[in-house]
CSV table of C-alpha atoms in Angstrom, one decimal:
chain,number,residue,atom,x,y,z
A,23,UNK,CA,-15.5,-14.4,-25.2
A,24,UNK,CA,-15.1,-11.7,-27.9
A,25,UNK,CA,-14.8,-8.5,-26.1
A,26,UNK,CA,-16.5,-4.5,-26.0
A,27,UNK,CA,-13.4,-2.5,-28.5
A,28,UNK,CA,-12.3,1.4,-26.6
A,29,UNK,CA,-11.7,2.8,-29.3
A,30,UNK,CA,-9.6,5.9,-29.2
A,31,UNK,CA,-10.3,8.3,-32.2
A,32,UNK,CA,-7.1,10.7,-33.6
A,33,UNK,CA,-8.1,13.2,-35.8
A,34,UNK,CA,-5.3,13.9,-38.1
A,35,UNK,CA,-5.0,17.3,-40.0
A,36,UNK,CA,-1.3,18.5,-41.4
A,37,UNK,CA,0.2,15.5,-39.6
A,38,UNK,CA,-1.0,16.9,-35.9
A,39,UNK,CA,-3.5,15.3,-34.1
A,40,UNK,CA,-7.0,18.0,-33.4
A,41,UNK,CA,-10.1,17.7,-32.5
A,42,UNK,CA,-13.0,19.6,-33.1
A,43,UNK,CA,-16.4,20.3,-31.3
A,44,UNK,CA,-19.4,19.5,-33.9
A,45,UNK,CA,-16.1,19.2,-36.3
A,46,UNK,CA,-15.4,23.4,-36.2
A,47,UNK,CA,-13.7,24.8,-34.2
A,48,UNK,CA,-10.1,23.0,-34.1
A,49,UNK,CA,-7.3,22.3,-31.3
A,50,UNK,CA,-4.1,20.6,-30.8
A,51,UNK,CA,-4.1,17.5,-28.9
A,52,UNK,CA,-0.6,16.8,-29.8
A,53,UNK,CA,1.7,14.3,-32.0
A,54,UNK,CA,-0.2,11.1,-33.5
A,55,UNK,CA,2.6,8.3,-33.3
A,56,UNK,CA,3.6,9.9,-29.6
A,57,UNK,CA,-0.7,9.4,-28.8
A,58,UNK,CA,-1.0,6.0,-30.7
A,59,UNK,CA,2.4,4.3,-28.2
A,60,UNK,CA,0.2,6.1,-25.5
A,61,UNK,CA,-3.1,4.6,-26.3
A,62,UNK,CA,-1.7,1.1,-27.4
A,63,UNK,CA,0.1,1.4,-24.0
A,64,UNK,CA,-2.6,2.2,-22.0
A,65,UNK,CA,-4.9,-0.7,-23.7
A,66,UNK,CA,-7.0,0.9,-26.3
A,67,UNK,CA,-8.4,-2.3,-28.3
A,68,UNK,CA,-8.0,-1.0,-31.7
A,69,UNK,CA,-7.1,3.0,-33.2
A,70,UNK,CA,-8.8,5.2,-35.7
A,71,UNK,CA,-7.2,8.4,-37.8
A,72,UNK,CA,-9.3,10.5,-39.1
A,73,UNK,CA,-7.7,12.4,-41.5
A,74,UNK,CA,-10.6,14.9,-41.8
A,75,UNK,CA,-9.6,18.0,-44.0
A,76,UNK,CA,-9.1,15.1,-46.5
A,77,UNK,CA,-12.0,15.8,-48.4
A,78,UNK,CA,-10.9,19.7,-48.5
A,79,UNK,CA,-7.1,19.6,-48.5
A,80,UNK,CA,-5.6,17.6,-50.8
A,81,UNK,CA,-2.2,15.8,-49.4
A,82,UNK,CA,0.2,13.0,-48.9
A,83,UNK,CA,1.4,12.8,-45.7
A,84,UNK,CA,-0.8,10.3,-45.1
A,85,UNK,CA,1.4,7.4,-46.3
A,86,UNK,CA,4.1,8.7,-44.0
A,87,UNK,CA,2.2,9.0,-40.4
A,88,UNK,CA,0.2,5.5,-41.4
A,89,UNK,CA,3.9,4.3,-42.0
A,90,UNK,CA,5.4,6.0,-38.7
A,91,UNK,CA,2.2,4.4,-36.2
A,92,UNK,CA,2.7,0.5,-38.1
A,93,UNK,CA,6.4,0.9,-37.0
A,94,UNK,CA,5.5,1.8,-33.6
A,95,UNK,CA,2.2,0.2,-32.7
A,96,UNK,CA,1.5,-3.7,-32.0
A,97,UNK,CA,-2.5,-3.0,-32.3
A,98,UNK,CA,-5.2,-2.6,-34.9
A,99,UNK,CA,-5.9,0.7,-36.6
A,100,UNK,CA,-8.0,2.4,-39.3
A,101,UNK,CA,-7.7,5.1,-41.1
A,102,UNK,CA,-9.6,7.0,-42.9
A,103,UNK,CA,-10.2,11.1,-44.8
A,104,UNK,CA,-10.6,11.6,-48.1
A,105,UNK,CA,-10.3,7.8,-49.7
A,106,UNK,CA,-11.5,8.0,-52.8
A,107,UNK,CA,-9.7,5.1,-54.9
A,108,UNK,CA,-9.1,1.5,-55.0
A,109,UNK,CA,-4.9,2.9,-54.9
A,110,UNK,CA,-5.4,4.8,-52.0
A,111,UNK,CA,-6.4,1.2,-50.4
A,112,UNK,CA,-4.0,-0.1,-51.4
A,113,UNK,CA,-1.1,2.5,-50.8
A,114,UNK,CA,-2.4,2.9,-46.4
A,115,UNK,CA,-2.6,-1.0,-46.3
A,116,UNK,CA,0.6,-1.6,-47.9
A,117,UNK,CA,2.0,1.1,-45.1
A,118,UNK,CA,0.7,-1.3,-42.0
A,119,UNK,CA,-2.4,0.0,-42.0
A,120,UNK,CA,-5.1,-2.7,-40.7
A,121,UNK,CA,-8.1,-1.5,-42.1
A,122,UNK,CA,-9.7,1.2,-44.1
A,123,UNK,CA,-12.7,3.9,-44.2
A,124,UNK,CA,-14.0,4.8,-46.4
A,125,UNK,CA,-17.1,8.3,-46.3
A,126,UNK,CA,-17.5,11.0,-48.9
A,127,UNK,CA,-16.4,8.2,-51.7
A,128,UNK,CA,-18.7,5.7,-50.9
A,129,UNK,CA,-21.7,7.8,-50.9
A,130,UNK,CA,-20.4,9.4,-54.3
A,131,UNK,CA,-20.0,6.1,-56.0
A,132,UNK,CA,-21.7,3.6,-53.6
A,133,UNK,CA,-20.2,0.4,-56.0
A,134,UNK,CA,-16.4,1.8,-54.3
A,135,UNK,CA,-17.0,-0.9,-51.8
A,136,UNK,CA,-18.0,-3.5,-53.9
A,137,UNK,CA,-15.1,-3.1,-55.8
A,138,UNK,CA,-12.4,-2.5,-52.4
A,139,UNK,CA,-14.5,-5.2,-51.3
A,140,UNK,CA,-13.9,-7.8,-53.6
A,141,UNK,CA,-9.8,-6.7,-54.4
A,142,UNK,CA,-8.8,-6.2,-50.6
A,143,UNK,CA,-11.5,-8.4,-48.4
A,144,UNK,CA,-15.2,-6.8,-46.5
A,145,UNK,CA,-12.7,-7.2,-43.6
A,146,UNK,CA,-11.0,-4.0,-43.9
A,147,UNK,CA,-12.9,-1.9,-45.6
A,148,UNK,CA,-14.8,0.0,-42.4
A,149,UNK,CA,-17.8,2.4,-44.3
A,150,UNK,CA,-18.2,5.3,-42.0
A,151,UNK,CA,-21.5,7.4,-41.9
A,152,UNK,CA,-21.8,10.5,-40.4
A,153,UNK,CA,-25.3,11.4,-39.4
A,154,UNK,CA,-27.4,13.8,-38.3
A,155,UNK,CA,-31.2,14.9,-37.2
A,156,UNK,CA,-32.6,16.8,-40.0
A,157,UNK,CA,-35.9,17.3,-41.5
A,158,UNK,CA,-38.0,14.6,-38.9
A,159,UNK,CA,-35.5,11.8,-40.1
A,160,UNK,CA,-31.4,10.4,-39.6
A,161,UNK,CA,-29.5,11.6,-43.0
A,162,UNK,CA,-26.3,10.9,-44.2
A,163,UNK,CA,-23.9,13.6,-43.6
A,164,UNK,CA,-20.3,13.8,-45.7
A,165,UNK,CA,-17.2,16.0,-46.0
A,166,UNK,CA,-16.9,15.6,-42.2
A,167,UNK,CA,-20.0,16.4,-41.8
A,168,UNK,CA,-20.3,20.2,-43.9
A,169,UNK,CA,-22.5,18.7,-46.4
A,170,UNK,CA,-25.8,17.2,-45.7
A,171,UNK,CA,-27.3,13.6,-48.7
A,172,UNK,CA,-30.1,13.2,-49.1
A,173,UNK,CA,-29.6,9.8,-48.1
A,174,UNK,CA,-31.4,8.2,-45.1
A,175,UNK,CA,-28.7,6.9,-42.5
A,176,UNK,CA,-30.8,3.2,-41.7
A,177,UNK,CA,-31.5,2.7,-45.9
A,178,UNK,CA,-27.7,3.4,-46.1
A,179,UNK,CA,-26.3,1.8,-43.7
A,180,UNK,CA,-27.9,-1.4,-44.8
A,181,UNK,CA,-26.5,-0.5,-48.4
A,182,UNK,CA,-23.1,-0.2,-47.6
A,183,UNK,CA,-23.1,-4.2,-45.9
A,184,UNK,CA,-25.2,-5.4,-49.3
A,185,UNK,CA,-21.9,-4.4,-51.4
A,186,UNK,CA,-20.0,-5.4,-48.5
A,187,UNK,CA,-18.7,-2.9,-45.9
A,188,UNK,CA,-17.0,-5.2,-43.3
A,189,UNK,CA,-17.6,-2.8,-40.7
A,190,UNK,CA,-19.7,0.4,-39.4
A,191,UNK,CA,-18.3,3.9,-37.6
A,192,UNK,CA,-21.8,5.5,-37.1
A,193,UNK,CA,-20.6,9.1,-35.7
A,194,UNK,CA,-23.8,11.3,-34.5
A,195,UNK,CA,-23.2,14.7,-35.9
A,196,UNK,CA,-26.2,15.7,-32.9
A,197,UNK,CA,-24.0,13.9,-30.3
A,198,UNK,CA,-20.2,14.8,-31.5
A,199,UNK,CA,-18.7,16.6,-28.8
A,200,UNK,CA,-21.3,17.4,-26.5
A,201,UNK,CA,-20.6,14.8,-23.6
A,202,UNK,CA,-23.5,13.8,-23.2
A,203,UNK,CA,-23.7,10.3,-24.5
A,204,UNK,CA,-23.9,8.5,-27.6
A,205,UNK,CA,-26.8,8.7,-29.6
A,206,UNK,CA,-28.2,4.8,-28.6
A,207,UNK,CA,-31.9,4.3,-29.7
A,208,UNK,CA,-30.0,4.8,-34.0
A,209,UNK,CA,-27.0,3.0,-32.8
A,210,UNK,CA,-29.3,-0.2,-31.2
A,211,UNK,CA,-31.8,1.2,-34.6
A,212,UNK,CA,-28.9,-0.4,-37.2
A,213,UNK,CA,-27.4,-2.8,-34.9
A,214,UNK,CA,-30.8,-5.0,-35.0
A,215,UNK,CA,-30.9,-4.6,-38.6
A,216,UNK,CA,-26.9,-4.9,-40.3
A,217,UNK,CA,-24.9,-8.2,-39.9
A,218,UNK,CA,-21.7,-6.4,-39.5
A,219,UNK,CA,-20.5,-4.8,-36.8
A,220,UNK,CA,-20.5,-0.9,-35.3
A,221,UNK,CA,-18.9,1.4,-33.6
A,222,UNK,CA,-20.6,3.9,-32.1
A,223,UNK,CA,-18.9,7.7,-31.9
A,224,UNK,CA,-20.2,10.9,-30.7
A,225,UNK,CA,-21.0,12.2,-27.4
A,226,UNK,CA,-18.8,9.6,-25.2
A,227,UNK,CA,-18.2,11.6,-22.0
A,228,UNK,CA,-17.9,8.5,-19.0
A,229,UNK,CA,-18.4,5.5,-17.8
A,230,UNK,CA,-21.6,5.0,-17.5
A,231,UNK,CA,-22.0,6.4,-22.0
A,232,UNK,CA,-20.1,3.7,-22.9
A,233,UNK,CA,-21.9,0.9,-21.0
A,234,UNK,CA,-25.6,2.1,-22.0
A,235,UNK,CA,-24.1,2.2,-26.1
A,236,UNK,CA,-22.7,-1.2,-25.6
A,237,UNK,CA,-26.3,-2.3,-23.2
A,238,UNK,CA,-29.2,0.0,-25.0
A,239,UNK,CA,-26.8,0.5,-28.2
A,240,UNK,CA,-26.3,-2.8,-28.8
A,241,UNK,CA,-23.1,-1.3,-30.4
A,242,UNK,CA,-19.8,-3.6,-31.0
A,243,UNK,CA,-17.1,-1.1,-29.8
A,244,UNK,CA,-17.1,2.8,-29.6
A,245,UNK,CA,-15.2,5.9,-30.3
A,246,UNK,CA,-13.7,8.9,-28.4
A,247,UNK,CA,-11.4,11.6,-29.2
A,248,UNK,CA,-10.9,14.6,-26.6
A,249,UNK,CA,-11.5,12.4,-23.5
A,250,UNK,CA,-8.9,10.5,-24.0
A,251,UNK,CA,-6.3,13.3,-25.8
A,252,UNK,CA,-7.4,15.6,-22.8
A,253,UNK,CA,-7.4,13.0,-20.0
A,254,UNK,CA,-10.4,13.3,-19.0
A,255,UNK,CA,-11.0,9.6,-19.4
A,256,UNK,CA,-8.5,7.2,-19.0
A,257,UNK,CA,-8.7,4.3,-21.0
A,258,UNK,CA,-7.9,1.8,-17.3
A,259,UNK,CA,-10.4,3.1,-15.3
A,260,UNK,CA,-12.4,2.6,-18.2
A,261,UNK,CA,-12.1,-0.3,-19.2
A,262,UNK,CA,-12.4,-1.8,-15.8
A,263,UNK,CA,-15.2,0.4,-14.9
A,264,UNK,CA,-16.8,-1.5,-17.6
A,265,UNK,CA,-15.9,-4.8,-16.9
A,266,UNK,CA,-17.3,-4.4,-13.3
A,267,UNK,CA,-20.3,-4.0,-15.0
A,268,UNK,CA,-20.2,-7.0,-16.8
A,269,UNK,CA,-19.2,-6.2,-20.6
A,270,UNK,CA,-16.8,-7.9,-21.9
A,271,UNK,CA,-13.3,-6.5,-22.0
A,272,UNK,CA,-9.6,-7.1,-22.5
A,273,UNK,CA,-8.3,-5.7,-19.7
B,28,UNK,CA,18.7,-16.1,-38.5
B,29,UNK,CA,17.0,-15.8,-41.4
B,30,UNK,CA,13.6,-15.6,-41.7
B,31,UNK,CA,11.6,-15.8,-45.2
B,32,UNK,CA,8.0,-13.7,-45.6
B,33,UNK,CA,6.3,-15.0,-47.7
B,34,UNK,CA,4.7,-12.6,-50.4
B,35,UNK,CA,2.1,-13.4,-52.5
B,36,UNK,CA,-1.1,-10.6,-53.3
B,37,UNK,CA,-2.6,-11.1,-49.8
B,38,UNK,CA,-2.9,-7.1,-47.9
B,39,UNK,CA,-1.0,-6.3,-44.3
B,40,UNK,CA,2.1,-7.7,-44.2
B,41,UNK,CA,3.7,-4.5,-43.4
B,42,UNK,CA,2.1,-5.8,-39.9
B,43,UNK,CA,4.2,-8.8,-40.5
B,44,UNK,CA,7.1,-7.2,-40.9
B,45,UNK,CA,7.1,-4.2,-38.7
B,46,UNK,CA,6.1,-6.9,-35.3
B,47,UNK,CA,9.1,-9.2,-36.5
B,48,UNK,CA,11.6,-5.9,-36.8
B,49,UNK,CA,10.3,-4.7,-33.3
B,50,UNK,CA,11.9,-8.3,-32.0
B,51,UNK,CA,15.5,-7.4,-33.4
B,52,UNK,CA,15.0,-10.4,-36.7
B,53,UNK,CA,15.3,-7.9,-41.0
B,54,UNK,CA,13.2,-10.9,-42.5
B,55,UNK,CA,13.1,-12.0,-46.3
B,56,UNK,CA,10.1,-10.8,-48.0
B,57,UNK,CA,10.3,-13.2,-51.0
B,58,UNK,CA,8.0,-15.5,-53.5
B,59,UNK,CA,11.4,-17.3,-55.0
B,60,UNK,CA,10.6,-20.9,-54.0
B,61,UNK,CA,14.9,-20.8,-53.2
B,62,UNK,CA,15.7,-18.1,-50.5
B,63,UNK,CA,12.2,-20.0,-48.9
B,64,UNK,CA,13.4,-23.4,-48.7
B,65,UNK,CA,16.5,-22.5,-47.0
B,66,UNK,CA,15.0,-19.8,-45.2
B,67,UNK,CA,15.3,-21.0,-41.3
B,68,UNK,CA,11.9,-20.1,-39.9
B,69,UNK,CA,9.0,-19.4,-43.0
B,70,UNK,CA,6.1,-16.7,-41.7
B,71,UNK,CA,2.7,-16.7,-44.0
B,72,UNK,CA,1.3,-14.1,-43.1
B,73,UNK,CA,-2.1,-12.3,-44.6
B,74,UNK,CA,-5.7,-11.0,-45.1
B,75,UNK,CA,-7.1,-11.3,-48.5
B,76,UNK,CA,-9.0,-13.7,-50.3
B,77,UNK,CA,-8.7,-18.1,-50.0
B,78,UNK,CA,-8.7,-18.3,-54.3
B,79,UNK,CA,-6.7,-15.6,-55.6
B,80,UNK,CA,-4.3,-16.2,-52.8
B,81,UNK,CA,-4.3,-19.7,-54.1
B,82,UNK,CA,-4.2,-18.9,-57.8
B,83,UNK,CA,-1.3,-16.6,-56.5
B,84,UNK,CA,0.8,-19.3,-55.1
B,85,UNK,CA,-0.4,-22.2,-58.0
B,86,UNK,CA,0.8,-19.6,-60.4
B,87,UNK,CA,3.8,-19.7,-59.4
B,88,UNK,CA,4.6,-23.8,-58.5
B,89,UNK,CA,4.7,-22.0,-54.6
B,90,UNK,CA,1.6,-24.9,-53.8
B,91,UNK,CA,3.9,-27.3,-53.5
B,92,UNK,CA,7.4,-25.7,-52.2
B,93,UNK,CA,4.7,-24.4,-48.9
B,94,UNK,CA,3.6,-27.9,-48.4
B,95,UNK,CA,6.8,-29.5,-48.3
B,96,UNK,CA,8.9,-27.6,-45.7
B,97,UNK,CA,10.9,-29.4,-42.9
B,98,UNK,CA,11.7,-25.4,-40.5
B,99,UNK,CA,9.3,-24.8,-38.4
B,100,UNK,CA,6.6,-22.5,-40.4
B,101,UNK,CA,4.2,-19.8,-39.1
B,102,UNK,CA,0.5,-19.3,-40.5
B,103,UNK,CA,-1.8,-16.0,-39.7
B,104,UNK,CA,-4.8,-15.6,-40.3
B,105,UNK,CA,-6.0,-16.5,-44.1
B,106,UNK,CA,-1.9,-18.3,-44.1
B,107,UNK,CA,-3.9,-20.8,-41.5
B,108,UNK,CA,-6.9,-21.3,-43.5
B,109,UNK,CA,-5.0,-21.5,-47.0
B,110,UNK,CA,-3.0,-24.4,-44.1
B,111,UNK,CA,-6.2,-26.1,-44.4
B,112,UNK,CA,-7.6,-28.8,-46.9
B,113,UNK,CA,-10.3,-27.0,-48.5
B,114,UNK,CA,-12.1,-23.5,-48.0
B,115,UNK,CA,-16.1,-22.6,-48.9
B,116,UNK,CA,-14.3,-18.8,-49.7
B,117,UNK,CA,-14.7,-19.7,-53.2
B,118,UNK,CA,-14.8,-23.1,-52.9
B,119,UNK,CA,-11.0,-23.2,-52.8
B,120,UNK,CA,-9.0,-26.2,-52.4
B,121,UNK,CA,-6.1,-25.7,-49.9
B,122,UNK,CA,-2.6,-26.5,-49.3
B,123,UNK,CA,-4.0,-29.2,-47.3
B,124,UNK,CA,-1.2,-29.5,-44.6
B,125,UNK,CA,-4.2,-29.8,-41.6
B,126,UNK,CA,-7.1,-32.2,-42.3
B,127,UNK,CA,-9.6,-29.9,-41.9
B,128,UNK,CA,-12.6,-27.0,-43.4
B,129,UNK,CA,-12.4,-24.0,-43.2
B,130,UNK,CA,-16.1,-22.6,-43.3
B,131,UNK,CA,-18.1,-19.2,-43.1
B,132,UNK,CA,-19.7,-18.8,-39.7
B,133,UNK,CA,-23.2,-18.6,-40.2
B,134,UNK,CA,-24.8,-16.2,-37.1
B,135,UNK,CA,-27.0,-18.3,-35.0
B,136,UNK,CA,-29.3,-15.1,-33.4
B,137,UNK,CA,-29.4,-11.2,-33.9
B,138,UNK,CA,-26.1,-9.1,-32.5
B,139,UNK,CA,-24.0,-12.6,-33.7
B,140,UNK,CA,-21.7,-10.6,-36.0
B,141,UNK,CA,-19.6,-11.5,-38.6
B,142,UNK,CA,-16.6,-10.7,-39.7
B,143,UNK,CA,-15.1,-12.2,-36.0
B,144,UNK,CA,-14.1,-8.9,-36.1
B,145,UNK,CA,-11.6,-7.7,-32.1
B,146,UNK,CA,-10.5,-9.3,-29.5
B,147,UNK,CA,-10.9,-13.0,-27.7
B,148,UNK,CA,-9.9,-15.0,-26.1
B,149,UNK,CA,-8.3,-18.6,-26.1
B,150,UNK,CA,-8.2,-22.1,-24.5
B,151,UNK,CA,-4.0,-22.9,-25.4
B,152,UNK,CA,-3.3,-26.4,-25.1
B,153,UNK,CA,0.4,-27.9,-23.9
B,154,UNK,CA,2.8,-26.1,-26.9
B,155,UNK,CA,5.9,-24.4,-27.6
B,156,UNK,CA,4.4,-22.1,-29.5
B,157,UNK,CA,1.7,-20.2,-27.0
B,158,UNK,CA,4.5,-21.2,-23.8
B,159,UNK,CA,4.0,-18.8,-21.1
B,160,UNK,CA,0.6,-17.7,-22.3
B,161,UNK,CA,-2.9,-18.2,-20.0
B,162,UNK,CA,-6.1,-17.7,-22.8
B,163,UNK,CA,-4.1,-15.1,-24.4
B,164,UNK,CA,-6.6,-12.4,-26.2
B,165,UNK,CA,-5.9,-11.8,-29.5
B,166,UNK,CA,-7.4,-9.7,-32.3
B,167,UNK,CA,-9.5,-11.4,-34.7
B,168,UNK,CA,-10.6,-10.7,-38.1
B,169,UNK,CA,-12.0,-13.1,-40.0
B,170,UNK,CA,-15.3,-14.4,-41.7
B,171,UNK,CA,-14.7,-17.9,-42.5
B,172,UNK,CA,-12.7,-20.8,-39.9
B,173,UNK,CA,-10.8,-23.7,-39.4
B,174,UNK,CA,-13.5,-26.3,-37.4
B,175,UNK,CA,-11.1,-28.2,-34.3
B,176,UNK,CA,-9.6,-30.8,-35.2
B,177,UNK,CA,-6.7,-33.5,-33.4
B,178,UNK,CA,-4.4,-30.8,-35.1
B,179,UNK,CA,-5.3,-27.8,-33.0
B,180,UNK,CA,-3.4,-26.5,-30.1
B,181,UNK,CA,-5.8,-23.0,-28.9
B,182,UNK,CA,-9.6,-23.6,-29.5
B,183,UNK,CA,-11.8,-19.9,-29.3
B,184,UNK,CA,-14.5,-19.1,-28.8
B,185,UNK,CA,-17.3,-17.3,-31.5
B,186,UNK,CA,-20.6,-18.6,-32.2
B,187,UNK,CA,-18.9,-22.4,-32.4
B,188,UNK,CA,-15.6,-22.9,-30.9
B,189,UNK,CA,-13.1,-23.0,-33.9
B,190,UNK,CA,-9.5,-23.4,-34.1
B,191,UNK,CA,-7.3,-20.8,-33.3
B,192,UNK,CA,-4.4,-21.8,-33.3
B,193,UNK,CA,-2.9,-25.8,-35.0
B,194,UNK,CA,-0.1,-27.6,-35.5
B,195,UNK,CA,1.3,-30.9,-37.2
B,196,UNK,CA,5.4,-31.7,-37.1
B,197,UNK,CA,6.4,-28.1,-38.1
B,198,UNK,CA,3.6,-26.6,-38.9
B,199,UNK,CA,2.2,-24.2,-36.6
B,200,UNK,CA,-0.9,-21.6,-38.1
B,201,UNK,CA,-2.8,-19.3,-35.3
B,202,UNK,CA,-6.0,-17.5,-36.7
B,203,UNK,CA,-5.5,-14.2,-34.3
B,204,UNK,CA,-3.2,-12.1,-35.7
B,205,UNK,CA,-0.5,-12.0,-33.2
B,206,UNK,CA,1.3,-8.9,-35.2
B,207,UNK,CA,-1.9,-7.0,-33.5
B,208,UNK,CA,-2.2,-8.7,-30.4
B,209,UNK,CA,-0.3,-6.6,-28.7
B,210,UNK,CA,2.2,-8.1,-25.5
B,211,UNK,CA,0.2,-11.2,-26.0
B,212,UNK,CA,0.7,-12.1,-29.4
B,213,UNK,CA,4.8,-10.5,-29.6
B,214,UNK,CA,5.2,-13.6,-27.3
B,215,UNK,CA,3.6,-16.3,-29.6
B,216,UNK,CA,5.9,-14.4,-32.7
B,217,UNK,CA,8.6,-14.7,-29.8
B,218,UNK,CA,7.9,-18.8,-29.0
B,219,UNK,CA,8.0,-19.0,-33.2
B,220,UNK,CA,11.7,-17.3,-33.7
B,221,UNK,CA,12.9,-19.8,-30.8
B,222,UNK,CA,11.2,-22.9,-32.1
């Protein structure tokens, strides 16, 4: 049986792991390669590396980081942050990334999704959507959540699927950093409408929250950062609790 | 031991090379027929699109080389699919090592997502490639699958049962990514290197 995935997210700035509350107040939470190996050992199903400063400060260190991580760990990982061209994607996949996620660049140039999916295959193209409730609607935000767009989250999600995205990483900016639960309603709406897997992100604080997003939210995977980095939630414990609640898990 | 990793226009080759290096093997990544023919073991990895992959192989005469080898050969993911007779992806004639059709998953109800992405268990038959593994959880990411046939040695179920692993003579294949499937995937690679 296909299991639900637990995904620690490592937000990267200048080669170090950071995690901000609502993306603003950044704190250093360790060395990414060491953390990656640790999470792999703990039973994480996948890892996501997001270079959260990428669209503001350009840097070339991500490929080096991907190389180091790929050498060390034997679970899949996705890399995102400032990816805007086929060349970027080529370099990251060649360095050993399993998937790449695009966000701002896809909003700016939606055709990019078609080109990437056509060249590398849908299965390695994740589109990250940062969504925030704004004037009564869920609106897509870009640039690490700093820039609102006119795009409606549901419509954009449908469009990226139609253009060839293989997976959606949905981050609720309203829930991110709150540890009060995922955006289950929005996730469920997307899950009902789309045919590609959805990773829910933002708000996970305890095992009950993960259970809710897998059941009520219909998510295929759930992602969190600081609760894992600061060991507030241990992955083996989380997975065994979820399995005990009849959520299929790889133990 | 000389291990050749077949070079073609597929992504995610580096992960396979790293996985072999972790097992103490320094593979040769090559599309030179003589290197592949003289290797002790051949790995045919990949992630990509079937028709462009087959075109790359045919342009270099590699299709004939790959289907006439006698040493242990392991196809991974799209490697498995290219070893079948035909793929619906790009309506592609493949290598024909396994007489099987590769089809696209079709959701039968809501919440059956495509691609099949994530960790799934595989029911294993007794085979040296799968020695020591009991319904292993392996990492999959694919939208196309090979049907189950007489050469199926591992069956995985997603929407339909499909070939998770295949074997005919010296030819072996797995649909999951052993290089990304933690310790159980590593066991498959170790078993293969011992063949």
